[in-house]
Every structure is written in C-alpha cells, then in structure tokens.
Short mmCIF file of N, CA and C in Angstrom, two decimals:
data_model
loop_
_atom_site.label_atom_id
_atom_site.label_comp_id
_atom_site.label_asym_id
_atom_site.label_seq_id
_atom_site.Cartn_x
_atom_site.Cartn_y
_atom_site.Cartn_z
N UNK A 664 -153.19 -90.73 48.93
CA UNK A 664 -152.99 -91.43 47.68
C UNK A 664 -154.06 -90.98 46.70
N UNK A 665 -153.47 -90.75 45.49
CA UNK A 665 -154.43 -90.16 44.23
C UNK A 665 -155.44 -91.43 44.00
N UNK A 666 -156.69 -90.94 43.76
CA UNK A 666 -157.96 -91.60 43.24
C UNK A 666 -157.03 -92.42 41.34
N UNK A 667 -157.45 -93.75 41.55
CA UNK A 667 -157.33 -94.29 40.60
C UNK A 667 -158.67 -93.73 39.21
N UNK A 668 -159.82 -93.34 39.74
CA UNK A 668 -160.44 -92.93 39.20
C UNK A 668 -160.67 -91.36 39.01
N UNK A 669 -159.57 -90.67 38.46
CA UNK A 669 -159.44 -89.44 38.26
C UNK A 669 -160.58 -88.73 37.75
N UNK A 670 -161.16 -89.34 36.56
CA UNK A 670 -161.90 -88.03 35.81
C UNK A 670 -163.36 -89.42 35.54
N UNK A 671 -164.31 -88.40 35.43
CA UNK A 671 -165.59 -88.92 35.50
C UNK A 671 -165.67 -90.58 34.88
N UNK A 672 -165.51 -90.57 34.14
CA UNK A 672 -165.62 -91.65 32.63
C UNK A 672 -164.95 -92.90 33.33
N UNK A 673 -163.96 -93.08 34.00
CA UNK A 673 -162.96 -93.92 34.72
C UNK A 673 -164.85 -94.29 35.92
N UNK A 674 -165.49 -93.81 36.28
CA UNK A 674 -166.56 -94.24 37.16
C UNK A 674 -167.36 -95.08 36.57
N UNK A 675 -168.38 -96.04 36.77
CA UNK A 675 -169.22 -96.73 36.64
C UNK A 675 -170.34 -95.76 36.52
N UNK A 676 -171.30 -96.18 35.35
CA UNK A 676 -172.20 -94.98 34.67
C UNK A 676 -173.29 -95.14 35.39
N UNK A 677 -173.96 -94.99 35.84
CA UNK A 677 -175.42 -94.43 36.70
C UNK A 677 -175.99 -95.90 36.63
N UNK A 678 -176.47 -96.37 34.92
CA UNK A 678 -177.17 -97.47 35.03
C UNK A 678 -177.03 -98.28 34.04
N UNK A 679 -176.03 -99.05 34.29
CA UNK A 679 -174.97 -99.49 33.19
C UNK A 679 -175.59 -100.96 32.79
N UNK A 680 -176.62 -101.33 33.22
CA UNK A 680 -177.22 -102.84 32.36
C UNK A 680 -178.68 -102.06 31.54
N UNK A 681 -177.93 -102.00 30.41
CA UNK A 681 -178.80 -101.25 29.31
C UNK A 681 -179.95 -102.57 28.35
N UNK A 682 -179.88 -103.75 28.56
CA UNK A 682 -180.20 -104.91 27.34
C UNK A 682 -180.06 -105.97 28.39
N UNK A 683 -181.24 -106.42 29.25
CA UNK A 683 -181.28 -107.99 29.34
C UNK A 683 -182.59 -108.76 28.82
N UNK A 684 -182.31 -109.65 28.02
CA UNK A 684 -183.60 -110.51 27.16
C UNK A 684 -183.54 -112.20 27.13
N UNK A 685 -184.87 -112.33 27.68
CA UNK A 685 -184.52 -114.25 26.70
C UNK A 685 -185.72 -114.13 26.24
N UNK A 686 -185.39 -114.18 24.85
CA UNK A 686 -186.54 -113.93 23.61
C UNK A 686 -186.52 -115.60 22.99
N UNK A 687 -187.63 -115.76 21.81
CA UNK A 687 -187.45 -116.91 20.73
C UNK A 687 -187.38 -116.28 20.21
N UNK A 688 -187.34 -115.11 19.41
CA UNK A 688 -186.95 -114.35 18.34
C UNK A 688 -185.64 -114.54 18.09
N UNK A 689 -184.97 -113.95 16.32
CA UNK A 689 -183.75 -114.52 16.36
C UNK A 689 -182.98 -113.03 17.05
N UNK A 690 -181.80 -113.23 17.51
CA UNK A 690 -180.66 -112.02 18.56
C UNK A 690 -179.97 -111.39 16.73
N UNK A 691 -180.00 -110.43 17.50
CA UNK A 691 -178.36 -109.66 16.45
C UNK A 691 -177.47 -109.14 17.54
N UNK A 692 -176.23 -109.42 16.75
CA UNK A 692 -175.51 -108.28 17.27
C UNK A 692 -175.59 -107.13 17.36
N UNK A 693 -175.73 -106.31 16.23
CA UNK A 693 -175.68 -104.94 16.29
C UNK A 693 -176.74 -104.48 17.23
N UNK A 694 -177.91 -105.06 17.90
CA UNK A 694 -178.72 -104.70 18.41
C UNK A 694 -177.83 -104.19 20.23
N UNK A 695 -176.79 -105.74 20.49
CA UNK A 695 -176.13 -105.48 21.74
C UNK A 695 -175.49 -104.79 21.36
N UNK A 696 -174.70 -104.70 20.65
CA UNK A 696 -173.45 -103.53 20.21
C UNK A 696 -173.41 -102.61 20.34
N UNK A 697 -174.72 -102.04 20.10
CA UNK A 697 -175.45 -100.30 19.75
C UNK A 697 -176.00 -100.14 21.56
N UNK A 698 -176.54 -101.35 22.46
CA UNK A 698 -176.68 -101.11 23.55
C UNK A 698 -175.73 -100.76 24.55
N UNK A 699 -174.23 -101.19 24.35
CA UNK A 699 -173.21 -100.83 25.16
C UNK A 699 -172.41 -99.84 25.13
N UNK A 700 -173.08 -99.13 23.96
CA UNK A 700 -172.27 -98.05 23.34
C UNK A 700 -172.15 -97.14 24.58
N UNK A 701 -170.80 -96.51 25.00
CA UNK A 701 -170.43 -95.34 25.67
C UNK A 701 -169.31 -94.72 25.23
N UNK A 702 -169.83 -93.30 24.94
CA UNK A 702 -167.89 -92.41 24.87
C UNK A 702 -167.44 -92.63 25.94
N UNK A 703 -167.54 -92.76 27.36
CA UNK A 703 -166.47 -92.77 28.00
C UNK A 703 -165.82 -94.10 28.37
N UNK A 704 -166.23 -95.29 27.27
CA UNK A 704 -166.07 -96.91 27.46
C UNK A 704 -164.66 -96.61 26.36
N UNK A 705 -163.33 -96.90 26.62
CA UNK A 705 -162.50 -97.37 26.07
C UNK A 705 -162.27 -98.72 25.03
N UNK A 706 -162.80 -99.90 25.90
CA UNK A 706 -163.29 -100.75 25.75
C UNK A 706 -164.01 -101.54 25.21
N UNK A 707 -165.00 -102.75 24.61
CA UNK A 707 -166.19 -103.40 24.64
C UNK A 707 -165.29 -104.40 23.95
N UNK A 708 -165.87 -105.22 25.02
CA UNK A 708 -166.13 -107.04 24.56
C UNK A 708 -167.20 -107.63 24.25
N UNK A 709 -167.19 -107.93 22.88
CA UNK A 709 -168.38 -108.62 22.99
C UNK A 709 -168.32 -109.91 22.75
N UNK A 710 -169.07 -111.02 22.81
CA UNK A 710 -169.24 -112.44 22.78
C UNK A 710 -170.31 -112.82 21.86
N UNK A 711 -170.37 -113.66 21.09
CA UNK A 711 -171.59 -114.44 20.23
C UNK A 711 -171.32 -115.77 20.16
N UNK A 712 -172.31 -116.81 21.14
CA UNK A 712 -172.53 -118.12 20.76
C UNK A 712 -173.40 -118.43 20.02
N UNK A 713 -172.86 -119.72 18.92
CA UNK A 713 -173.67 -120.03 17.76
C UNK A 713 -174.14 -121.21 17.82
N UNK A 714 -174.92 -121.95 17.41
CA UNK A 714 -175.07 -122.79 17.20
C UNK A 714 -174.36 -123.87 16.19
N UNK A 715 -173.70 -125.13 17.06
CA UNK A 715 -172.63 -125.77 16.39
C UNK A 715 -173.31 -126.82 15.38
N UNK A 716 -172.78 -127.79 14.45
CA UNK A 716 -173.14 -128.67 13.92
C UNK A 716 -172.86 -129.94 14.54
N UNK A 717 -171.75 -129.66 15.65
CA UNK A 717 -171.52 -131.39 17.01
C UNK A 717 -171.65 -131.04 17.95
N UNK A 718 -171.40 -131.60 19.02
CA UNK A 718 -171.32 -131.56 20.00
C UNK A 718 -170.98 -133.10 20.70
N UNK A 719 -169.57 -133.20 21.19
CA UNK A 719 -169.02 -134.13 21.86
C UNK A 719 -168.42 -135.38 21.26
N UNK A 720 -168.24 -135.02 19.10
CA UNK A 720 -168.27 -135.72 18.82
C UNK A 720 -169.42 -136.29 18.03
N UNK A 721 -170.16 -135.55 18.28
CA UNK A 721 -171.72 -136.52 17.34
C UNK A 721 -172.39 -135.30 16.51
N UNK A 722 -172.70 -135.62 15.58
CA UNK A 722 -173.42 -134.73 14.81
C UNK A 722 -174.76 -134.65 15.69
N UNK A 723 -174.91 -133.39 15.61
CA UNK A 723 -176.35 -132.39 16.01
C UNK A 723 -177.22 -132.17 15.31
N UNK A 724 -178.56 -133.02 14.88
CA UNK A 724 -179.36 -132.62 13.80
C UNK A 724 -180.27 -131.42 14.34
N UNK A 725 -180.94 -131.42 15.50
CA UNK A 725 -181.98 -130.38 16.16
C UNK A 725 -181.44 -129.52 17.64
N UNK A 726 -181.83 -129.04 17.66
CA UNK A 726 -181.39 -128.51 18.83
C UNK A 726 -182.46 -127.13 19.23
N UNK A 727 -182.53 -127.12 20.65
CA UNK A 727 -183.98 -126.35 21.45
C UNK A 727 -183.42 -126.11 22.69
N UNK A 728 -183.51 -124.73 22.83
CA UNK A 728 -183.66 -124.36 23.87
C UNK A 728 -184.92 -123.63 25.03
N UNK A 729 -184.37 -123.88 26.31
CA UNK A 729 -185.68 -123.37 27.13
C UNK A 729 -185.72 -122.98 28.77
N UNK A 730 -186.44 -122.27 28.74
CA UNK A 730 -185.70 -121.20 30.20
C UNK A 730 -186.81 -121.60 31.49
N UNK A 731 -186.24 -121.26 32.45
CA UNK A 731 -187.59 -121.51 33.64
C UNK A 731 -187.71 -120.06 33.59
N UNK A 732 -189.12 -119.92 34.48
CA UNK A 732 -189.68 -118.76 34.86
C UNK A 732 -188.68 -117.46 35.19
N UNK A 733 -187.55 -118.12 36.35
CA UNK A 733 -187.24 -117.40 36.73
C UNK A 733 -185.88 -116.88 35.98
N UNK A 734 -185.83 -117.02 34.81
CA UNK A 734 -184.27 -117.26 33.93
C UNK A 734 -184.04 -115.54 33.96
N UNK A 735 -184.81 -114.88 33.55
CA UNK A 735 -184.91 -113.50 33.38
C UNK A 735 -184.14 -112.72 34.68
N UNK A 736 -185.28 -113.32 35.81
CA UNK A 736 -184.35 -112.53 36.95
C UNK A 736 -183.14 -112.83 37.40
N UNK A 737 -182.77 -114.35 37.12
CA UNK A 737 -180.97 -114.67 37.46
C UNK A 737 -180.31 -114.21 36.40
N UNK A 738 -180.74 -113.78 35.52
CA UNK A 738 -179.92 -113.04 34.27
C UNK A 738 -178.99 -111.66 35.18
N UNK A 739 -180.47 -111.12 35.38
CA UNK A 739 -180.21 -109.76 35.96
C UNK A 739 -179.74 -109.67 36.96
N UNK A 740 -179.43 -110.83 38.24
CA UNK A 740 -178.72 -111.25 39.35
C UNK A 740 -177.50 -111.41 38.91
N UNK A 741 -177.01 -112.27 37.76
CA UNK A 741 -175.76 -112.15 37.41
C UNK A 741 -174.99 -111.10 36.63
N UNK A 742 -176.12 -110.13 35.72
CA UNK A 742 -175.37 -108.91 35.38
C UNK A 742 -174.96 -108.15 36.73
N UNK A 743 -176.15 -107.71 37.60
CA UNK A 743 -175.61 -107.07 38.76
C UNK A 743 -174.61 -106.93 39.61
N UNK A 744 -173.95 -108.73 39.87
CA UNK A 744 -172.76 -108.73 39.90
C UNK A 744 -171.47 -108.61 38.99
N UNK A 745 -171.75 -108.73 37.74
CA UNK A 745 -170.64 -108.13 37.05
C UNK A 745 -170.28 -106.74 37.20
N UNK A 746 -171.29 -105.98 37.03
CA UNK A 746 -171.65 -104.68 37.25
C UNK A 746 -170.53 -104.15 38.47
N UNK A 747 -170.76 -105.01 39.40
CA UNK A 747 -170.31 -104.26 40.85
C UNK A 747 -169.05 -104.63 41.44
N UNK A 748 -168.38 -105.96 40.02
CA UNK A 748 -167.43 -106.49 40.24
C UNK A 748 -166.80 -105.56 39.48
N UNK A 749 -166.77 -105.33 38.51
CA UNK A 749 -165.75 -104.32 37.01
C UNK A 749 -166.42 -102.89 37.12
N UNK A 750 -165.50 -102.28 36.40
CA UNK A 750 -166.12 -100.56 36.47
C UNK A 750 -166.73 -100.57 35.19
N UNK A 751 -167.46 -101.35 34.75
CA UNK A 751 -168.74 -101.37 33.74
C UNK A 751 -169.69 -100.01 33.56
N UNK A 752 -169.56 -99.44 31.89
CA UNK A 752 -169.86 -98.34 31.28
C UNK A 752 -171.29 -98.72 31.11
N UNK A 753 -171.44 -99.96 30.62
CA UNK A 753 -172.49 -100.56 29.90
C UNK A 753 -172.45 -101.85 29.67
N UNK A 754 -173.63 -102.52 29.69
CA UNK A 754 -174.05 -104.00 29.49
C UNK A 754 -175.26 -104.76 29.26
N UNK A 755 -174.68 -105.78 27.78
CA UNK A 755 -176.02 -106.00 27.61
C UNK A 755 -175.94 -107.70 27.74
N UNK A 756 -177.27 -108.45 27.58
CA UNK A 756 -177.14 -109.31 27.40
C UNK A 756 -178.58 -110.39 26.91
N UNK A 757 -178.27 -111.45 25.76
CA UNK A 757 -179.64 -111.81 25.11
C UNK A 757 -179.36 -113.03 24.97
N UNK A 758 -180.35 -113.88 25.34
CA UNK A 758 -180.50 -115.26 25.14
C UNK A 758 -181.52 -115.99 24.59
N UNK A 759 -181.37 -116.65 23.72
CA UNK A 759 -182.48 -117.46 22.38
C UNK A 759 -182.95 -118.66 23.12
N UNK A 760 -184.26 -118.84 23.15
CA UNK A 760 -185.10 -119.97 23.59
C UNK A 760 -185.83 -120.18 22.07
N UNK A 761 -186.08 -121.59 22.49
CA UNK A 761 -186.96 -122.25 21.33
C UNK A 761 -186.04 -122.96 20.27
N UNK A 762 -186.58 -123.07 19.03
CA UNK A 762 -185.71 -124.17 18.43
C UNK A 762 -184.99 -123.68 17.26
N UNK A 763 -183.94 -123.74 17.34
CA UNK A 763 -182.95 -122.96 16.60
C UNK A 763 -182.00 -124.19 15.49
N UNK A 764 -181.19 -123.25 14.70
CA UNK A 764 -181.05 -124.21 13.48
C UNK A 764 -179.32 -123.85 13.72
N UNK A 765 -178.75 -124.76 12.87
CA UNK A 765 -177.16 -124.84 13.12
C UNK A 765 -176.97 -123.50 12.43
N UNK A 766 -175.81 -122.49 13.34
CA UNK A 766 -175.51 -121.41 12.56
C UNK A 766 -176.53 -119.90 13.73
N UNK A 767 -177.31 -120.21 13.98
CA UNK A 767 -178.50 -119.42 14.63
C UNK A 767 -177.56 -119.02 15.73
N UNK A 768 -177.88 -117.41 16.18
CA UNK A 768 -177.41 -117.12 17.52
C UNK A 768 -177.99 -117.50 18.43
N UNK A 769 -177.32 -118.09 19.81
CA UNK A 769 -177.94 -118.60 21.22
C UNK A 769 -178.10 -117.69 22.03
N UNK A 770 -176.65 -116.92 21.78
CA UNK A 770 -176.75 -115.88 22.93
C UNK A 770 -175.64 -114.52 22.68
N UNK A 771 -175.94 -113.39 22.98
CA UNK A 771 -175.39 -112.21 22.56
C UNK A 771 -174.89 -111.73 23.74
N UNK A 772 -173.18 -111.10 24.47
CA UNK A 772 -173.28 -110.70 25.59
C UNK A 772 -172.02 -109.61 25.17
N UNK A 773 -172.06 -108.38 25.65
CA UNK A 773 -171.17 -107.25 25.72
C UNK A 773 -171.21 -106.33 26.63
N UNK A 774 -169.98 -105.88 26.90
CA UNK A 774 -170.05 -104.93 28.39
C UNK A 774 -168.80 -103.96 27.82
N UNK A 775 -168.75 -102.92 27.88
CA UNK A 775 -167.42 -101.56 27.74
C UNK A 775 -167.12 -101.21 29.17
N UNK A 776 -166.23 -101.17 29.24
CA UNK A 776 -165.18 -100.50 30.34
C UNK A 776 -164.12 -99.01 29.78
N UNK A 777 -164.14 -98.85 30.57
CA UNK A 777 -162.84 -97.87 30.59
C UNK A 777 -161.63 -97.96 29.92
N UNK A 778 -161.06 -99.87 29.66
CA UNK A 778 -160.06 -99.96 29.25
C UNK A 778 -160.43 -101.62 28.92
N UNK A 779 -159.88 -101.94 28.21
CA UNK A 779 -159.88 -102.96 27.19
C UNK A 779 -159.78 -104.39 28.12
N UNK A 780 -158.48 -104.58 29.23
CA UNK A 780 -158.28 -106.12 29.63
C UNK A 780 -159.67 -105.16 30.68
N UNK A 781 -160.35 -104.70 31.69
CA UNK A 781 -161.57 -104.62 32.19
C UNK A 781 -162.68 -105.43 31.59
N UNK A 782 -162.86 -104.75 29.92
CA UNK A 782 -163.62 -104.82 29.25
C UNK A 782 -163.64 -106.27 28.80
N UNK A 783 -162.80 -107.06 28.86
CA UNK A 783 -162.80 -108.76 28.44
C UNK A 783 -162.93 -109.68 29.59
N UNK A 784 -161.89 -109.04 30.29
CA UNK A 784 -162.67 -109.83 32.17
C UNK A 784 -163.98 -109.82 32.07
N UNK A 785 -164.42 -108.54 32.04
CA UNK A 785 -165.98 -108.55 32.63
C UNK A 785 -166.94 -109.31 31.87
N UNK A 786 -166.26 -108.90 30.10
CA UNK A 786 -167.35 -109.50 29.35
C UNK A 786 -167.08 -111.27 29.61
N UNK A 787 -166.06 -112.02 29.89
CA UNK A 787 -165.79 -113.26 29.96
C UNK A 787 -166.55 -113.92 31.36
N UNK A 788 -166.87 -113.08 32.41
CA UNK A 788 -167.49 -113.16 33.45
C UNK A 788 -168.97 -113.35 33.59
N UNK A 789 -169.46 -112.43 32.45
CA UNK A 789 -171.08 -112.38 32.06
C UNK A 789 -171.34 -113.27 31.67
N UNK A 790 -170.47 -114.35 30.54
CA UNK A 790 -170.76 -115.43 29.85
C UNK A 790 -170.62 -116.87 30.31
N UNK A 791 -169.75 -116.58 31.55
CA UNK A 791 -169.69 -117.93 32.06
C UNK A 791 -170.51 -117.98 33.24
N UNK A 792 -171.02 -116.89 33.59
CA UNK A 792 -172.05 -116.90 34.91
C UNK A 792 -173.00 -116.96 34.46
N UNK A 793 -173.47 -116.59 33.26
CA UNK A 793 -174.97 -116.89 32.53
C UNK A 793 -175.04 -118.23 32.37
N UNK A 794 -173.67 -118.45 31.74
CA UNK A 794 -174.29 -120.32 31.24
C UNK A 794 -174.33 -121.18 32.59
N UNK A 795 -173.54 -120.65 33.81
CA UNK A 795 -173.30 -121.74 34.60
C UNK A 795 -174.55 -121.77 35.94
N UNK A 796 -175.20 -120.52 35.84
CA UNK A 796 -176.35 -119.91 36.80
C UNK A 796 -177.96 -119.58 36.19
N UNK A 797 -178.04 -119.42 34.67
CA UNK A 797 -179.15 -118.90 34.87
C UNK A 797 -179.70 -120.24 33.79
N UNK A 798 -180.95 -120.82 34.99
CA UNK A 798 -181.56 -121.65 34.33
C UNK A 798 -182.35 -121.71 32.94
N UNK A 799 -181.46 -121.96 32.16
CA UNK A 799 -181.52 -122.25 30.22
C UNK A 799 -181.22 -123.67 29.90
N UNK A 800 -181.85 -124.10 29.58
CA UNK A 800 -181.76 -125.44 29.21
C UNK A 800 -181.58 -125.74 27.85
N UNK A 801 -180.54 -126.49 27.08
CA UNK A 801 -180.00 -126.96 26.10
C UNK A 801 -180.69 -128.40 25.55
N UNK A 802 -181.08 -128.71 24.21
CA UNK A 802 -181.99 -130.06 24.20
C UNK A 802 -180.82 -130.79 23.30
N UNK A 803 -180.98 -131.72 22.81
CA UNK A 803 -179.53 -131.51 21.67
C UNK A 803 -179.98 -132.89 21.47
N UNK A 804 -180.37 -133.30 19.84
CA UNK A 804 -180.63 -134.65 19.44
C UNK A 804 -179.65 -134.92 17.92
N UNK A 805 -178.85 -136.10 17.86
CA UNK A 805 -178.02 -136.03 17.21
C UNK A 805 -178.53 -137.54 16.29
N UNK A 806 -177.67 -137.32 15.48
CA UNK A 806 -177.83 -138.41 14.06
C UNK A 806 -177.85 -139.58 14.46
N UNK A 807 -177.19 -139.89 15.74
CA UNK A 807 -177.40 -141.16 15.83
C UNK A 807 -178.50 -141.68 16.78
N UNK A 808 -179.48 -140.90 16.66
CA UNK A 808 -180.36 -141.02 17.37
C UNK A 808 -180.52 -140.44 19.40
N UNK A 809 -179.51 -140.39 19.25
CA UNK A 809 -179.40 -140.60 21.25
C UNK A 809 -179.89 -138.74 21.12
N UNK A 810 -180.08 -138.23 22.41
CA UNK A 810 -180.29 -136.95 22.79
C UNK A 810 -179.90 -136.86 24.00
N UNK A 811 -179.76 -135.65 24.61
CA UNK A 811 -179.37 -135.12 25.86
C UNK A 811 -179.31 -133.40 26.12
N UNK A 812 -180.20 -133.27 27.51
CA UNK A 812 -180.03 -131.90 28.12
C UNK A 812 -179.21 -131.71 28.68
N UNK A 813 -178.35 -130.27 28.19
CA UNK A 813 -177.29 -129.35 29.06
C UNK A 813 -177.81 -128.59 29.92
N UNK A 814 -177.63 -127.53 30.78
CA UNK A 814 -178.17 -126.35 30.99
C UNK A 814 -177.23 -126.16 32.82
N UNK A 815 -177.98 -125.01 33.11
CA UNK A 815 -177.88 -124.43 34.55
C UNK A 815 -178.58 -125.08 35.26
#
C-alpha cells in the first residue's frame, strides 16, 4: 500500500513548536503568524482569545491573570502532544499573565498542516488542552461586586 505521505512536505518538520511563551507583555498576532509560517503548510489555524466585557452574565470590570511555576513546561507538554497527534508543520503558542483590560489579548495559538481540516483539528486541540491543563489562572471581578477564579 502507497505511503499516504508521498512527498516530503506531507511529513512533520524536524522541529515544529517554533513559539511557546507566558509573558505580561501585551501578545500579537502577527508575531504567532510569522512563527508558523511554512511553504510546505497548506494550512494554518490560528486562534485569538480576547478579553470579554461579561462573563456569565455579569459585567467584568478587572480582570488578571496568573500562571504557576510550572505553566511553561505543561505548555510545552501539551504542544508535544499535539505535535505527535497531527502532522504539524509548525506551532506556536502565547499566553498573557498579569492584568489585562477588556479587548487585550489572553492568548495567541496557531499550528499549519499540510491541509486545512488537519490544520483546525490541531489548532482546536492546542486551545482546549492549554486552557483545560496548563495551570493559568483567571481572576475576574465584576460590577456587582462578587469575583471569582477560573483556571486549570
């Protein structure tokens, strides 16, 4: 039976997590964008969470985020498995700590594949394993006084 992966580019690139960060600085896109770049990526999905003005119903006046020690390396635990799950060209991924304003990016995530539904699996995979695994913590204090932490 013929190799599904005929010609080079169809392979997973040597070292395809190009961008993992949790900065307080503010994220851009174009910064991940320009990191996933591959000619032989058909593909790229990228993702940008923003910062909302509610949440659950209640207005959001402040909002802070904040990582444990080890947030960095489960980042890179969960790219790795994307990586080895999808035939991933490239991948990046950035997450905002500290205290951010409605509108502010939280988090930047993109990955290219070979072909486009790859390229949205994988990137949809990075984003829900980041939020649901890598310890980031969400602060969230709203108008009516009450507050509450989200996180991993």
């Amino acid at each position: 039976m013929a190799s599904t992966h005929s010609h080079p580019g169809e392979q997973a690139a040597q070292d395809p997590i190009r961008l993992l960060a949790i900065r307080d600085t503010p994220l851009t896109v174009d910064e991940v964008f320009r990191a996933v770049g591959d000619d032989a990526a058909g593909g790229t999905a990228l993702f940008v969470g923003t910062v909302r003005d509610h949440d659950g119903g209640a207005d959001v006046d402040t909002l802070g985020y904040s990582s444990h020690p080890t947030a960095e390396a489960e980042l890179r635990r969960v790219a790795e498995k994307v990586v080895a799950d999808y035939p991933v060209r490239a991948l990046a991924a950035v997450h905002r700590v500290g205290d951010l304003e409605v509108g502010d990016l939280a988090v930047v995530v993109a990955v290219s594949c070979p072909h486009r539904g790859e390229a949205f699996e994988a990137c949809r995979k990075l984003i829900d394993d980041l939020k649901h695994e890598v310890p980031i913590w969400k602060h969230q204090k709203f108008s009516d006084g009450t507050e509450e932490w989200v996180g991993a």
